């Protein structure tokens, strides 16, 4: 994949799947800005790491659910590069609880972080992409947004919402040569799954036809494909990356 001279923005790019996406896009030649919230030290380490490989990667502290902070991030991207070609809405959180025990605050927090954030960044991406008459928006959803999951009503609602949002926006901007797609990962090896004990991991793997938990790179490779010209006739779709879990 060759993304030389393309400019990409990745939300929640400092760890796990987000980091793998940043790495994949930068390795393909894109100039990348990623957002983070908590660790400035980690963000600066990443910038330095990519600089040693002559790759252009910048960090920007922004809370994904804040429209004002998203706008500040966009201004940063446009001041540096004067364009935006690829947006990856990856930022998200979980806060699991059975519905009877779930507070309104927890429900709203997950919806805002996972769904409103996609609205924020996608809305802001419209102006430069429509002016360019080209662009790629890739939204990270989840398999649970398709089949549901007990104890995650807030998270599932947010990820199902991402899929519906993706289809609607894809229809709005297709005439401007902007594609909008979603990726629905299954179980991926991140900090979250690494906390599971061996018995829990075995139970998960038993449900996956490919008999392994996915790697962040599996999702990043799907992003790379959808961001490239190889996917220029694909829009409004949800690409499931789950080792066959939903079959």
Short mmCIF file of C-alpha atoms in Angstrom, two decimals:
data_model
loop_
_atom_site.label_atom_id
_atom_site.label_comp_id
_atom_site.label_asym_id
_atom_site.label_seq_id
_atom_site.Cartn_x
_atom_site.Cartn_y
_atom_site.Cartn_z
CA UNK A 1 0.00 0.00 0.00
CA UNK A 2 1.33 3.43 -0.90
CA UNK A 3 -0.11 6.41 0.99
CA UNK A 4 2.74 8.83 0.25
CA UNK A 5 1.65 12.49 0.57
CA UNK A 6 -1.63 11.50 2.27
CA UNK A 7 -2.52 13.07 5.62
CA UNK A 8 -4.26 10.93 8.25
CA UNK A 9 -5.86 11.65 11.60
CA UNK A 10 -6.32 8.80 14.08
CA UNK A 11 -8.26 9.32 17.31
CA UNK A 12 -7.10 7.35 20.34
CA UNK A 13 -3.81 6.42 18.70
CA UNK A 14 -1.39 5.97 21.59
CA UNK A 15 -1.94 2.30 22.42
CA UNK A 16 -3.40 -1.02 21.29
CA UNK A 17 -5.34 -0.97 18.04
CA UNK A 18 -4.85 2.78 17.68
CA UNK A 19 -1.08 2.50 17.86
CA UNK A 20 -1.08 -0.31 15.27
CA UNK A 21 -3.18 1.88 12.95
CA UNK A 22 -0.80 4.82 13.32
CA UNK A 23 2.15 2.52 12.64
CA UNK A 24 0.51 0.98 9.54
CA UNK A 25 -0.44 4.34 8.02
CA UNK A 26 2.97 5.89 8.72
CA UNK A 27 4.77 2.85 7.30
CA UNK A 28 2.72 3.24 4.11
CA UNK A 29 4.00 6.81 3.77
CA UNK A 30 1.16 8.85 5.27
CA UNK A 31 1.74 11.84 7.51
CA UNK A 32 -0.17 11.03 10.70
CA UNK A 33 -1.61 13.01 13.60
CA UNK A 34 -3.02 10.98 16.48
CA UNK A 35 -4.97 12.07 19.53
CA UNK A 36 -4.45 10.95 23.10
CA UNK A 37 -5.85 11.89 26.49
CA UNK A 38 -3.79 10.67 29.40
CA UNK A 39 -0.07 10.18 28.75
CA UNK A 40 1.88 13.01 27.16
CA UNK A 41 5.10 11.13 27.88
CA UNK A 42 3.88 8.14 25.84
CA UNK A 43 2.78 10.42 23.00
CA UNK A 44 6.15 12.14 22.80
CA UNK A 45 7.93 8.78 22.89
CA UNK A 46 5.88 7.73 19.87
CA UNK A 47 6.75 10.90 17.98
CA UNK A 48 10.44 10.28 18.61
CA UNK A 49 10.15 6.60 17.69
CA UNK A 50 8.61 7.34 14.29
CA UNK A 51 11.05 10.19 13.65
CA UNK A 52 13.95 7.72 13.86
CA UNK A 53 12.32 5.90 10.92
CA UNK A 54 11.91 9.17 8.97
CA UNK A 55 8.15 8.95 9.38
CA UNK A 56 6.04 12.04 10.08
CA UNK A 57 3.88 11.50 13.15
CA UNK A 58 2.52 14.16 15.51
CA UNK A 59 0.43 13.83 18.67
CA UNK A 60 -2.37 16.09 19.91
CA UNK A 61 -4.05 15.94 23.30
CA UNK A 62 -7.82 15.97 22.83
CA UNK A 63 -10.79 14.35 24.51
CA UNK A 64 -12.74 12.67 21.72
CA UNK A 65 -16.19 13.55 23.07
CA UNK A 66 -15.43 17.30 23.14
CA UNK A 67 -16.35 19.08 19.91
CA UNK A 68 -14.21 22.08 20.88
CA UNK A 69 -11.14 19.90 21.43
CA UNK A 70 -11.81 18.02 18.19
CA UNK A 71 -11.98 21.38 16.39
CA UNK A 72 -8.65 22.42 17.92
CA UNK A 73 -7.15 19.16 16.68
CA UNK A 74 -8.44 19.78 13.15
CA UNK A 75 -6.99 23.28 13.16
CA UNK A 76 -3.65 21.74 14.16
CA UNK A 77 -3.81 19.23 11.26
CA UNK A 78 -4.77 21.86 8.67
CA UNK A 79 -2.16 24.35 9.86
CA UNK A 80 0.54 21.71 9.52
CA UNK A 81 -0.51 20.01 6.29
CA UNK A 82 -3.30 22.12 4.69
CA UNK A 83 -5.35 18.97 3.95
CA UNK A 84 -6.87 15.83 5.40
CA UNK A 85 -7.21 12.63 3.39
CA UNK A 86 -7.90 9.88 5.96
CA UNK A 87 -9.83 9.97 9.24
CA UNK A 88 -9.85 6.94 11.52
CA UNK A 89 -12.34 7.24 14.38
CA UNK A 90 -10.79 4.77 16.80
CA UNK A 91 -11.14 6.39 20.24
CA UNK A 92 -13.40 4.53 22.63
CA UNK A 93 -13.91 3.25 26.15
CA UNK A 94 -15.82 0.53 27.99
CA UNK A 95 -17.58 0.74 31.34
CA UNK A 96 -19.47 -2.54 31.70
CA UNK A 97 -22.43 -3.18 33.93
CA UNK A 98 -25.79 -4.92 33.86
CA UNK A 99 -28.48 -2.43 32.89
CA UNK A 100 -30.19 -2.61 36.30
CA UNK A 101 -26.96 -1.40 37.91
CA UNK A 102 -25.84 1.01 35.17
CA UNK A 103 -26.00 4.68 36.07
CA UNK A 104 -27.08 7.40 33.68
CA UNK A 105 -23.61 8.95 34.03
CA UNK A 106 -21.87 5.75 32.93
CA UNK A 107 -24.26 5.26 30.00
CA UNK A 108 -23.75 8.84 28.79
CA UNK A 109 -19.96 8.67 29.20
CA UNK A 110 -19.61 5.62 26.94
CA UNK A 111 -22.04 6.98 24.33
CA UNK A 112 -20.18 10.30 24.23
CA UNK A 113 -16.72 8.73 24.03
CA UNK A 114 -17.62 6.10 21.43
CA UNK A 115 -20.40 7.62 19.31
CA UNK A 116 -20.49 11.40 19.76
CA UNK A 117 -16.75 11.41 19.09
CA UNK A 118 -17.41 9.91 15.65
CA UNK A 119 -19.90 12.71 14.97
CA UNK A 120 -17.40 15.34 16.14
CA UNK A 121 -14.49 14.29 13.98
CA UNK A 122 -16.52 13.23 10.94
CA UNK A 123 -18.41 16.53 10.84
CA UNK A 124 -15.16 18.46 10.97
CA UNK A 125 -13.60 16.28 8.26
CA UNK A 126 -16.37 17.15 5.82
CA UNK A 127 -15.10 20.63 4.90
CA UNK A 128 -11.54 19.75 3.80
CA UNK A 129 -12.55 16.43 2.22
CA UNK A 130 -15.43 17.95 0.26
CA UNK A 131 -13.18 20.76 -0.95
CA UNK A 132 -10.65 18.15 -2.10
CA UNK A 133 -13.44 16.01 -3.58
CA UNK A 134 -11.76 13.00 -2.00
CA UNK A 135 -11.39 11.37 1.39
CA UNK A 136 -11.61 8.24 3.50
CA UNK A 137 -13.44 7.98 6.81
CA UNK A 138 -12.99 4.71 8.69
CA UNK A 139 -14.92 4.12 11.90
CA UNK A 140 -13.92 1.42 14.39
CA UNK A 141 -17.03 -0.37 15.63
CA UNK A 142 -17.16 -3.87 17.18
CA UNK A 143 -18.75 -7.27 16.57
CA UNK A 144 -20.88 -6.68 19.65
CA UNK A 145 -22.49 -3.79 17.78
CA UNK A 146 -23.85 -6.46 15.44
CA UNK A 147 -24.81 -9.29 17.79
CA UNK A 148 -25.08 -7.62 21.24
CA UNK A 149 -23.46 -8.62 24.52
CA UNK A 150 -24.93 -8.83 28.04
CA UNK A 151 -23.48 -6.35 30.51
CA UNK A 152 -22.45 -3.95 27.74
CA UNK A 153 -25.67 -2.20 26.75
CA UNK A 154 -23.94 1.19 26.66
CA UNK A 155 -20.94 -0.04 24.65
CA UNK A 156 -23.09 -2.11 22.27
CA UNK A 157 -25.46 0.81 21.67
CA UNK A 158 -22.52 3.07 20.87
CA UNK A 159 -20.92 0.59 18.45
CA UNK A 160 -24.22 -0.25 16.74
CA UNK A 161 -24.73 3.49 16.41
CA UNK A 162 -21.35 3.79 14.69
CA UNK A 163 -22.47 1.29 12.04
CA UNK A 164 -25.71 3.17 11.37
CA UNK A 165 -23.89 6.50 11.32
CA UNK A 166 -21.38 5.08 8.83
CA UNK A 167 -24.10 4.03 6.37
CA UNK A 168 -25.93 7.35 6.58
CA UNK A 169 -22.85 9.53 6.11
CA UNK A 170 -21.58 7.30 3.28
CA UNK A 171 -24.78 8.14 1.36
CA UNK A 172 -24.41 11.86 2.10
CA UNK A 173 -20.86 12.27 0.78
CA UNK A 174 -20.48 9.63 -1.94
CA UNK A 175 -21.01 12.20 -4.71
CA UNK A 176 -17.86 13.98 -3.50
CA UNK A 177 -15.72 10.86 -3.83
CA UNK A 178 -15.54 10.37 -0.06
CA UNK A 179 -15.93 6.82 1.21
CA UNK A 180 -17.13 6.00 4.72
CA UNK A 181 -16.73 2.49 6.11
CA UNK A 182 -16.66 0.74 9.47
CA UNK A 183 -14.52 -2.06 10.85
CA UNK A 184 -15.96 -4.41 13.47
CA UNK A 185 -13.15 -6.18 15.34
CA UNK A 186 -13.77 -9.30 17.38
CA UNK A 187 -11.48 -10.31 20.26
CA UNK A 188 -8.18 -8.51 19.75
CA UNK A 189 -5.08 -8.80 21.91
CA UNK A 190 -4.95 -5.45 23.75
CA UNK A 191 -4.51 -4.30 27.35
CA UNK A 192 -8.13 -5.27 27.94
CA UNK A 193 -7.84 -8.91 26.79
CA UNK A 194 -4.39 -9.27 28.33
CA UNK A 195 -6.06 -8.95 31.75
CA UNK A 196 -8.01 -12.16 31.16
CA UNK A 197 -6.79 -15.36 32.82
CA UNK A 198 -5.89 -18.47 30.82
CA UNK A 199 -9.28 -20.11 31.42
CA UNK A 200 -11.13 -17.04 30.14
CA UNK A 201 -8.88 -16.85 27.07
CA UNK A 202 -9.44 -20.54 26.32
CA UNK A 203 -13.21 -20.04 26.50
CA UNK A 204 -12.98 -17.17 24.02
CA UNK A 205 -10.66 -19.02 21.62
CA UNK A 206 -13.01 -22.01 21.59
CA UNK A 207 -15.65 -19.79 19.94
CA UNK A 208 -13.31 -18.53 17.19
CA UNK A 209 -12.98 -20.73 14.09
CA UNK A 210 -9.40 -19.53 13.45
CA UNK A 211 -8.57 -20.55 17.05
CA UNK A 212 -6.70 -17.45 18.11
CA UNK A 213 -7.28 -13.99 19.48
CA UNK A 214 -6.59 -11.37 16.83
CA UNK A 215 -3.65 -8.97 16.86
CA UNK A 216 -3.98 -5.17 16.64
CA UNK A 217 -2.19 -5.45 13.29
CA UNK A 218 -5.11 -7.47 11.92
CA UNK A 219 -7.35 -4.44 12.40
CA UNK A 220 -4.66 -2.01 11.20
CA UNK A 221 -4.28 -3.96 7.95
CA UNK A 222 -8.02 -3.63 7.33
CA UNK A 223 -7.75 0.13 7.92
CA UNK A 224 -4.84 0.29 5.50
CA UNK A 225 -6.88 -1.47 2.83
CA UNK A 226 -9.92 0.81 3.26
CA UNK A 227 -7.68 3.88 3.23
CA UNK A 228 -6.02 2.86 -0.04
CA UNK A 229 -7.09 3.17 -3.67
CA UNK A 230 -7.74 -0.59 -3.63
CA UNK A 231 -10.98 0.18 -1.76
CA UNK A 232 -12.09 3.18 -3.82
CA UNK A 233 -15.36 1.46 -4.83
CA UNK A 234 -16.29 0.34 -1.31
CA UNK A 235 -18.44 2.56 0.88
CA UNK A 236 -21.10 2.21 3.58
CA UNK A 237 -19.79 -1.23 4.53
CA UNK A 238 -18.83 -2.90 7.81
CA UNK A 239 -15.75 -5.11 7.51
CA UNK A 240 -15.78 -7.74 10.27
CA UNK A 241 -12.30 -8.71 11.52
CA UNK A 242 -13.03 -11.49 13.99
CA UNK A 243 -11.45 -14.78 12.93
CA UNK A 244 -14.89 -16.07 11.95
CA UNK A 245 -16.54 -15.50 15.34
CA UNK A 246 -19.84 -14.24 13.89
CA UNK A 247 -20.18 -16.90 11.20
#
